[in-house]
Amino acid sequence: MEKKTYYLTTPIYYPSGKFHIGTAYTTVLADSIKRYKSLRGYDAFLLTGLDEHGQKIENASKEKNIDSQTYVDNMAKDAIDLWKLLDISNDGFIRTTNLKHVKIVEKIFDEMLNKGDIYLGEYNGWYCVPCETFFTETQLVDGKCPDCGRVVKKTSEEAYFFNMKKYQSKLLEFYDANPDFLIPTSRKNEIINNFIKPGLEDLCVTRTSFNWGIKVLSDPKHVVYVWLDALVNYISALGYGTDNDELFKKYWPADLHIVGKDIIRFHAIYWPIFLMSLGLELPKQIYAHGWYIMKDGKMSKSKGNTVYPDILANRYGVDATRYLLLREISYDQDGLFSIEGFIDRFNNDLSNDLGNLVSRTLGMINKYFEGFIKRSISNEDIDKEMETSVNDIVMLVENDMDTIHIANALTDIWKIIDKSNKYIDTTEPWVLFKDETSRERLSSVMYHLLENIRKVAILIKPFMPTTSEKIFEQIGIVNSEHKNWTSLYDYYLLDDIKVINKIEPLFMRLDKEEEIKYMMESDK
Ligand code: ME8
């Protein structure tokens, strides 16, 4: 039977500077969902990439005194290295300066123009360079950009517009028919009530005041608006509009676009309308996540409070960084990032809870049974109760993942870890060991712990792939059928087993003071 496909995307990032933890958060989040879907048997395709045109990039390359193409080429290498470091399993990496993408954008613009959805007019308004967005007078807040609060530039020029109004009611009908198209619901309500219902303004889709972008074929003094250019990446990367469009046929429509809360409007209004104009199917879902904020507000170069993911990964390990990034932003909220909080979580969740559970259990199995444990199905109440709750937790995690409640999934997985640590305290293996007649019970307790650890290793695979493998290795699991997702549904699956006797701690406890000092001094 052919596998069901699952196509998911991150936004394509502006290579206007070194990527910080916010950008890494979006990518790690997408990667975890991709890995989860693959484990659930989907043929999953993850796309990420770079948004390389626009005034912001032109300015950044001018600052460095290099031409824009060389600038983005250098940045692309850095991005690819960073995603490799963070174990991102992307299947595609799109760059909007790629000729294939450029050709498709030219073609799409022409098609929209010929159809009458794009028309020539005059733009009078305000432009925010960092956000690459036009605003009307009434959209400004205190005369500044409503999104980032920065100074905007007055602009008046001949420009092409996209007729958004034409699609307004069709878009509302689509939202009515697809209540889960944009999640969380709070974000959807905001978009519908604050933007669509009050009436869409036609969107200015070209610029003439700079060059770094895709030229309109029939009128080359105009450069295509960077957002129209960028959004098309989701289909151009799959070969849409070319002879080589198997990927497009296979994966489109996207199952999930992951975006940050600041770019919802572009994905939830303009993108569906562009697709309607092209007569293409709309994506199935958009998930908009919250932001990482720092104790002193937004991360910014001027505040010097930016945290970089490569520094975290090189110091604390890739899996720890992935876990900690995903842990602090819940479904529809922002998350606070602090080094103190990061170290505390590392020590509590990873070193104490997970690391100790594995090392304690293996230590006891080696001490009491020279590493060998027999399969043991038990009727003890405490074991029955554990079986039921672990099975329930597996269902909870699946539901969390299917509804993109990623931080909740981690909290739920940690419930198995907590339960297992409590199980050790309650069953007191060291007391059982003193009594010769309790050998069988002691062995059974160890078997149950191993079975829980096996489940945890499977459940954390999407988030911490290397740690998951390390655990399998430590508890001696080689049979791949005991590592796959469906094996979670069988509580007593483990056979007799031999665990390793040289246990390496999964996460060494960190000295908080020392780490805070290190991070203060590290390259910012
Ligand atoms: O918006 N916490 O690119 P970008 C969490 N090129 N997420 C954050 C964040 C933070 N502190 N700061 C930024 C663009 N992000 C466009 C996308 S898609 C067709 C074009 C997220 O590099 C932000 O919300 O400015 C966005 O989803 C992503 O990083 C890329 O931002």
XYZ file of C-alpha atoms and ligand atoms in Angstrom:
555
model
C 0.000 0.000 0.000
C 1.296 3.449 -0.872
C 2.137 5.588 2.127
C 0.073 8.662 2.868
C 2.028 11.847 2.257
C 2.577 14.705 4.674
C 4.049 17.954 3.392
C 5.108 20.529 5.945
C 7.033 23.762 5.694
C 8.824 26.300 7.831
C 8.800 29.923 6.742
C 11.771 30.728 4.538
C 14.046 32.918 6.611
C 15.595 36.271 5.780
C 19.353 35.779 5.778
C 19.801 39.293 7.127
C 21.980 38.234 10.053
C 23.013 35.260 12.157
C 20.029 33.063 13.049
C 18.875 33.308 16.646
C 16.901 30.881 18.802
C 13.569 32.169 17.447
C 14.395 31.006 13.939
C 15.807 27.770 15.321
C 12.632 27.225 17.333
C 10.435 27.257 14.207
C 12.759 24.865 12.426
C 13.177 22.401 15.301
C 9.416 22.447 15.834
C 8.836 21.580 12.180
C 11.514 18.902 12.252
C 9.970 17.226 15.297
C 6.588 17.089 13.608
C 8.178 15.711 10.436
C 9.975 13.008 12.425
C 6.784 12.175 14.294
C 4.805 11.851 11.063
C 7.495 9.605 9.590
C 7.347 7.410 12.684
C 3.580 7.200 12.249
C 4.108 5.784 8.778
C 3.721 8.884 6.609
C 5.879 9.725 3.635
C 6.742 13.133 5.100
C 8.486 15.971 3.275
C 9.896 18.956 5.173
C 10.782 22.120 3.328
C 12.808 25.020 4.648
C 14.931 27.647 2.944
C 15.853 31.272 2.538
C 13.985 34.386 1.509
C 16.809 36.105 -0.310
C 15.292 39.105 -2.093
C 14.067 42.496 -0.957
C 15.352 45.726 0.396
C 16.322 44.266 3.747
C 18.790 41.877 2.097
C 20.037 44.557 -0.297
C 20.780 46.782 2.718
C 22.474 43.963 4.632
C 24.793 43.199 1.710
C 25.592 46.907 1.238
C 26.564 47.112 4.896
C 29.029 44.291 4.296
C 30.212 45.870 1.082
C 29.541 42.816 -1.050
C 27.115 42.201 -3.871
C 23.790 40.788 -2.838
C 24.234 37.426 -4.562
C 27.595 36.754 -2.880
C 26.077 37.861 0.393
C 23.145 35.427 0.194
C 25.406 32.618 -1.052
C 27.540 32.985 2.084
C 24.488 33.141 4.310
C 23.026 30.029 2.682
C 26.127 28.050 3.625
C 25.756 29.169 7.242
C 22.077 28.232 7.278
C 22.728 24.772 5.843
C 25.463 24.199 8.447
C 23.220 25.313 11.275
C 20.383 22.992 10.269
C 22.840 20.134 9.954
C 24.185 20.892 13.422
C 20.658 20.905 14.859
C 19.838 17.574 13.201
C 17.120 19.030 10.988
C 15.909 16.389 8.553
C 14.663 18.715 5.835
C 14.022 17.168 2.450
C 14.143 20.409 0.504
C 16.066 23.653 0.878
C 14.692 26.421 -1.307
C 16.477 29.660 -2.064
C 14.448 32.369 -3.765
C 17.427 33.441 -5.893
C 17.389 29.973 -7.420
C 16.648 30.363 -11.138
C 13.881 27.773 -11.102
C 12.069 29.717 -8.404
C 12.631 33.020 -10.222
C 11.102 31.639 -13.428
C 8.009 30.407 -11.610
C 7.465 33.728 -9.872
C 7.762 35.522 -13.239
C 5.272 33.124 -14.742
C 2.811 33.382 -11.862
C 2.942 37.184 -11.891
C 2.190 37.185 -15.611
C -0.662 34.758 -15.159
C -2.234 36.920 -12.463
C -1.737 40.005 -14.619
C -3.308 38.391 -17.662
C -6.213 37.238 -15.581
C -6.827 40.781 -14.356
C -6.139 39.937 -10.706
C -3.094 42.213 -10.845
C -3.522 45.752 -12.236
C -1.339 48.851 -12.576
C -2.077 51.756 -10.211
C -0.362 54.258 -7.982
C 0.867 53.618 -4.497
C 0.696 56.322 -1.862
C 1.577 55.168 1.555
C 4.192 54.087 4.004
C 6.777 51.343 3.797
C 8.503 49.542 6.652
C 11.844 48.234 5.392
C 12.595 45.661 8.157
C 9.107 44.159 7.759
C 9.058 44.579 3.961
C 5.470 45.751 4.300
C 3.382 48.642 2.989
C 0.912 50.404 5.239
C -1.811 52.941 4.680
C -1.927 56.041 6.873
C -4.673 54.556 9.045
C -2.787 51.318 9.638
C 0.163 53.113 11.282
C 0.367 53.212 15.071
C 1.593 56.605 16.318
C 2.961 57.171 12.845
C 5.148 54.050 13.090
C 5.046 50.500 11.766
C 2.142 48.644 13.449
C 4.150 45.385 13.454
C 7.600 46.373 14.718
C 7.146 49.965 15.918
C 9.932 51.310 13.737
C 10.021 54.415 11.575
C 8.313 54.038 8.183
C 9.144 55.702 4.848
C 6.629 57.752 2.843
C 6.306 56.274 -0.606
C 4.504 57.343 -3.728
C 5.037 55.494 -6.972
C 3.500 53.683 -9.890
C 2.889 50.137 -8.754
C 1.005 46.955 -9.482
C -1.758 45.860 -7.148
C -3.394 42.559 -6.441
C -7.179 42.709 -6.326
C -7.727 41.211 -2.874
C -11.317 42.464 -2.616
C -12.363 40.106 -5.413
C -11.571 37.102 -3.203
C -12.780 38.380 0.152
C -16.075 36.501 0.361
C -14.564 33.352 -1.122
C -11.923 33.443 1.606
C -14.527 33.856 4.334
C -16.501 30.934 2.917
C -13.333 28.877 2.956
C -12.746 29.722 6.629
C -16.335 28.746 7.435
C -15.982 25.418 5.682
C -12.551 24.687 7.212
C -12.671 25.645 10.875
C -9.227 24.163 11.601
C -7.462 25.850 8.701
C -5.726 28.325 11.001
C -4.786 27.252 14.515
C -4.741 28.283 17.363
C -8.361 29.481 17.197
C -7.507 32.739 18.948
C -5.221 33.657 16.035
C -7.911 32.693 13.530
C -10.507 34.882 15.205
C -8.098 37.804 15.139
C -7.438 37.402 11.424
C -11.112 37.035 10.527
C -12.448 39.785 12.756
C -9.648 42.333 12.484
C -8.537 41.871 8.903
C -10.898 39.985 6.620
C -14.314 41.096 7.841
C -13.554 44.863 7.986
C -12.652 44.596 4.304
C -9.441 43.695 2.505
C -7.381 46.416 0.859
C -5.811 45.651 -2.501
C -2.185 44.699 -2.008
C 0.721 46.513 -3.614
C 2.768 43.726 -5.217
C 5.671 45.573 -6.882
C 8.359 48.105 -6.022
C 10.456 50.435 -8.151
C 12.799 51.997 -5.589
C 15.339 49.170 -5.437
C 16.604 46.374 -7.638
C 17.286 43.293 -5.605
C 14.349 41.130 -6.557
C 12.529 39.405 -9.388
C 11.670 41.743 -12.267
C 8.195 41.852 -13.762
C 8.740 40.361 -17.231
C 6.510 42.778 -19.109
C 7.594 45.876 -17.142
C 11.103 45.296 -15.786
C 11.466 48.526 -13.851
C 9.150 46.870 -11.336
C 10.434 44.314 -8.870
C 7.958 41.748 -7.482
C 7.014 42.385 -3.843
C 9.133 40.138 -1.686
C 6.147 38.467 -0.007
C 4.569 37.376 -3.291
C 8.003 36.097 -4.327
C 8.545 34.347 -0.979
C 5.178 32.640 -0.566
C 5.517 30.981 -3.949
C 8.484 29.013 -2.531
C 6.081 26.459 -1.078
C 5.121 25.326 -4.572
C 8.180 26.267 -6.628
C 10.301 24.017 -4.402
C 8.133 21.106 -5.540
C 8.588 21.922 -9.202
C 5.177 23.525 -9.716
C 4.791 24.919 -13.225
C 7.756 22.989 -14.639
C 8.066 19.740 -16.587
C 9.559 18.231 -13.493
C 6.567 18.530 -11.179
C 6.294 15.025 -9.676
C 6.918 16.340 -6.179
C 4.207 18.931 -6.618
C 1.744 16.300 -7.787
C 2.701 14.045 -4.929
C 2.800 16.481 -1.998
C 0.594 19.487 -2.761
C -1.571 20.701 -1.034
C 0.628 21.239 1.995
C -0.591 19.541 5.132
C 0.923 22.136 7.422
C 2.569 25.528 7.096
C 4.311 26.431 10.335
C 4.707 30.171 10.842
C 5.428 32.610 13.635
C 2.663 34.849 14.945
C 4.110 37.912 13.169
C 3.580 36.514 9.677
C 0.092 35.069 9.968
C -1.550 37.692 7.765
C 0.638 36.809 4.795
C -0.059 33.094 5.132
C -3.684 33.206 6.195
C -4.934 35.905 3.819
C -2.600 36.614 0.905
C -1.317 33.081 0.316
C -4.771 31.446 0.108
C -5.916 34.237 -2.198
C -2.877 33.871 -4.473
C -3.592 30.161 -4.657
C -7.248 30.805 -5.483
C -6.118 33.106 -8.258
C -3.911 30.325 -9.633
C -6.725 27.811 -9.313
C -4.708 25.659 -6.929
C -5.793 23.777 -3.844
C -5.289 25.543 -0.528
C -3.028 24.179 2.228
C -4.812 22.043 4.789
C -3.568 23.843 7.861
C -1.520 26.740 9.154
C -0.134 26.696 12.667
C 1.065 29.997 14.096
C 3.330 29.744 17.105
C 4.241 32.290 19.767
C 7.624 33.894 20.230
C 10.611 33.564 22.465
C 10.953 36.719 24.463
C 13.709 37.648 26.879
C 13.418 39.072 30.371
C 14.000 42.543 28.897
C 11.563 42.089 26.022
C 12.134 41.148 22.381
C 15.504 39.836 21.267
C 17.337 42.522 19.363
C 20.827 43.422 18.251
C 20.629 46.821 19.915
C 19.762 45.329 23.306
C 22.529 42.747 22.930
C 20.202 40.083 24.354
C 20.217 37.723 21.382
C 20.875 34.031 22.015
C 22.289 31.847 19.240
C 21.346 28.196 18.824
C 24.800 27.026 17.680
C 26.327 28.280 20.919
C 23.731 26.337 22.919
C 24.109 23.185 20.815
C 27.902 23.183 20.980
C 27.903 23.661 24.723
C 24.910 21.585 25.874
C 24.405 19.140 23.033
C 22.025 19.152 20.116
C 19.285 17.082 21.718
C 19.258 19.123 24.908
C 18.998 22.305 22.856
C 16.142 20.884 20.787
C 14.294 19.732 23.916
C 14.748 22.966 25.789
C 13.685 25.107 22.831
C 10.490 23.134 22.363
C 9.670 22.979 26.038
C 9.189 26.673 26.829
C 6.674 27.843 24.188
C 3.241 26.377 24.754
C 0.619 26.020 22.055
C -0.790 29.544 21.905
C 1.582 31.512 24.106
C 4.946 33.216 23.966
C 7.783 31.637 25.924
C 10.325 33.258 28.170
C 13.919 32.374 27.451
C 16.553 32.780 30.126
C 19.848 31.037 30.597
C 18.949 30.392 34.243
C 15.705 28.696 33.159
C 17.523 26.754 30.464
C 20.104 25.389 32.926
C 17.435 24.578 35.526
C 15.453 22.596 32.998
C 18.563 20.838 31.777
C 19.393 19.772 35.316
C 15.844 18.897 36.351
C 14.234 17.355 33.274
C 17.200 15.883 31.458
C 19.834 15.129 34.033
C 17.674 14.319 37.084
C 14.448 12.927 35.671
C 15.421 11.186 32.458
C 19.161 10.654 32.952
C 18.834 9.339 36.478
C 15.945 7.034 35.639
C 18.052 5.313 33.017
C 21.278 5.180 35.009
C 19.585 4.110 38.250
C 17.673 1.334 36.526
C 20.680 0.031 34.644
C 22.857 0.297 37.733
C 20.418 -1.875 39.691
C 20.025 -4.408 36.879
C 23.792 -4.780 36.706
C 24.179 -4.998 40.460
C 21.283 -7.365 41.166
C 21.202 -9.486 38.002
C 24.495 -8.982 36.217
C 22.627 -7.177 33.494
C 20.120 -9.925 32.608
C 16.367 -9.483 32.970
C 13.656 -11.947 32.047
C 10.355 -11.027 30.472
C 7.784 -10.796 33.248
C 4.071 -10.189 33.015
C 2.722 -9.244 36.384
C -0.682 -9.059 38.034
C 0.407 -6.804 40.871
C -1.925 -3.823 41.249
C 0.889 -1.315 41.001
C 2.010 -2.842 37.681
C -1.496 -3.012 36.261
C -2.008 0.600 37.190
C 1.283 1.532 35.545
C 0.366 -0.324 32.376
C -2.957 1.511 32.137
C -1.497 4.919 32.750
C 1.415 4.442 30.357
C -1.017 3.329 27.657
C -3.157 6.395 28.366
C -0.123 8.668 28.158
C 0.822 7.262 24.755
C -2.654 8.236 23.525
C -2.276 11.688 25.056
C 1.059 12.222 23.319
C -0.416 11.194 19.980
C -3.236 13.633 20.456
C -0.804 16.396 21.455
C 1.282 15.788 18.368
C -1.686 15.535 16.026
C -3.012 18.867 17.298
C 0.480 20.479 17.346
C 0.610 20.851 21.144
C 4.306 20.106 21.144
C 5.270 21.388 24.599
C 2.341 19.394 26.028
C 3.628 16.263 24.324
C 6.913 16.683 26.181
C 5.122 17.294 29.492
C 3.098 14.143 28.926
C 6.137 12.020 28.053
C 7.774 13.235 31.251
C 4.796 11.845 33.176
C 6.038 8.339 32.294
C 9.490 9.304 33.545
C 8.060 10.713 36.791
C 5.865 7.663 37.282
C 8.834 5.389 36.768
C 10.991 7.270 39.254
C 8.141 7.107 41.788
C 7.725 3.399 41.054
C 11.330 2.876 42.120
C 10.710 4.771 45.365
C 7.555 2.760 46.078
C 8.807 -0.713 45.181
C 12.140 -0.152 46.978
C 14.267 -2.581 44.952
C 17.135 -2.303 47.457
C 14.819 -3.725 50.155
C 13.607 -6.502 47.839
C 17.235 -7.383 47.127
C 17.888 -8.150 50.767
C 15.237 -10.845 50.742
C 16.178 -14.014 48.783
C 12.503 -14.941 48.272
C 11.787 -11.649 46.468
C 14.198 -12.240 43.573
C 11.431 -12.826 41.074
C 9.527 -9.737 42.150
C 12.711 -7.682 41.991
C 13.355 -8.885 38.461
C 9.783 -8.074 37.474
C 10.133 -4.542 38.855
C 13.245 -4.086 36.720
C 11.444 -5.471 33.679
C 8.653 -2.929 34.104
C 11.149 -0.113 34.400
C 12.908 -1.244 31.237
C 9.622 -1.401 29.402
C 8.832 2.180 30.442
C 12.273 3.371 29.425
C 11.836 1.701 26.050
C 8.573 3.600 25.584
C 10.178 6.865 26.579
C 12.984 6.267 24.069
C 10.413 5.841 21.288
C 8.331 8.810 22.356
C 11.285 11.221 22.511
C 12.585 10.151 19.096
C 11.017 13.066 17.194
C 12.577 15.570 19.577
C 15.846 13.950 20.650
C 16.785 11.400 17.991
C 20.334 10.785 19.230
C 19.368 10.386 22.880
C 16.658 7.963 21.849
C 19.214 5.751 20.071
C 21.630 6.009 23.008
C 18.931 4.748 25.348
C 18.077 1.827 23.072
C 21.753 0.956 23.027
C 22.101 1.190 26.792
C 19.075 -0.986 27.486
C 20.241 -3.489 24.896
C 17.445 -3.191 22.323
C 18.548 -4.199 18.868
C 15.288 -5.475 17.411
C 13.976 -2.576 15.318
C 10.401 -3.757 15.846
C 10.841 -2.910 19.510
C 11.838 0.626 18.576
C 9.018 1.580 16.231
C 5.934 3.576 17.048
C 3.403 0.743 16.810
C 5.373 -1.193 19.413
C 4.185 1.459 21.888
C 0.763 -0.193 21.893
C 2.143 -3.390 23.388
C 3.113 -3.058 27.016
C 4.840 -6.406 27.479
C 6.802 -6.492 24.276
C 10.346 -6.741 25.572
C 11.914 -10.185 25.537
C 14.531 -11.367 27.999
C 17.179 -8.722 27.761
C 20.814 -7.936 28.565
C 21.576 -4.299 29.294
C 25.031 -2.773 28.924
C 27.235 -2.651 31.989
C 29.257 0.437 31.242
C 26.741 3.184 31.690
C 27.508 6.615 30.377
C 25.346 9.361 31.834
C 23.004 10.802 29.205
C 23.168 14.353 30.571
C 25.845 15.485 33.027
C 24.537 17.899 35.628
C 25.561 21.489 34.972
C 26.921 24.044 37.403
C 24.483 26.931 37.065
C 26.822 29.734 38.136
C 29.553 28.526 35.850
C 27.209 28.236 32.877
C 25.722 31.679 33.366
C 29.250 33.058 33.400
C 30.127 31.075 30.293
C 27.089 32.315 28.389
C 27.765 35.926 29.418
C 31.254 35.675 28.009
C 30.402 33.639 24.912
C 30.340 35.188 21.468
C 27.009 37.000 21.183
O 9.370 36.410 8.288
N 10.656 33.563 18.677
O 11.470 35.624 7.871
P 12.197 35.917 9.269
C 10.058 32.663 17.850
N 11.088 35.707 5.318
N 10.026 32.794 16.521
C 10.625 33.862 15.993
C 11.276 34.837 16.780
C 11.275 34.653 18.187
N 11.858 35.496 19.013
N 11.781 35.777 15.946
C 11.452 35.387 14.684
C 10.235 36.006 7.542
N 10.760 34.244 14.717
C 9.910 35.806 6.073
C 9.067 34.551 5.945
S 7.713 32.777 4.494
C 7.080 32.702 2.966
C 8.634 34.250 4.544
C 10.190 33.516 13.580
O 13.559 35.412 9.067
C 9.178 34.359 12.843
O 7.953 34.358 13.502
O 12.011 37.331 9.672
C 9.115 33.665 11.516
O 8.171 32.605 11.554
C 10.499 33.074 11.361
O 11.165 33.237 12.612
C 11.297 33.708 10.248
O 11.396 35.072 10.343
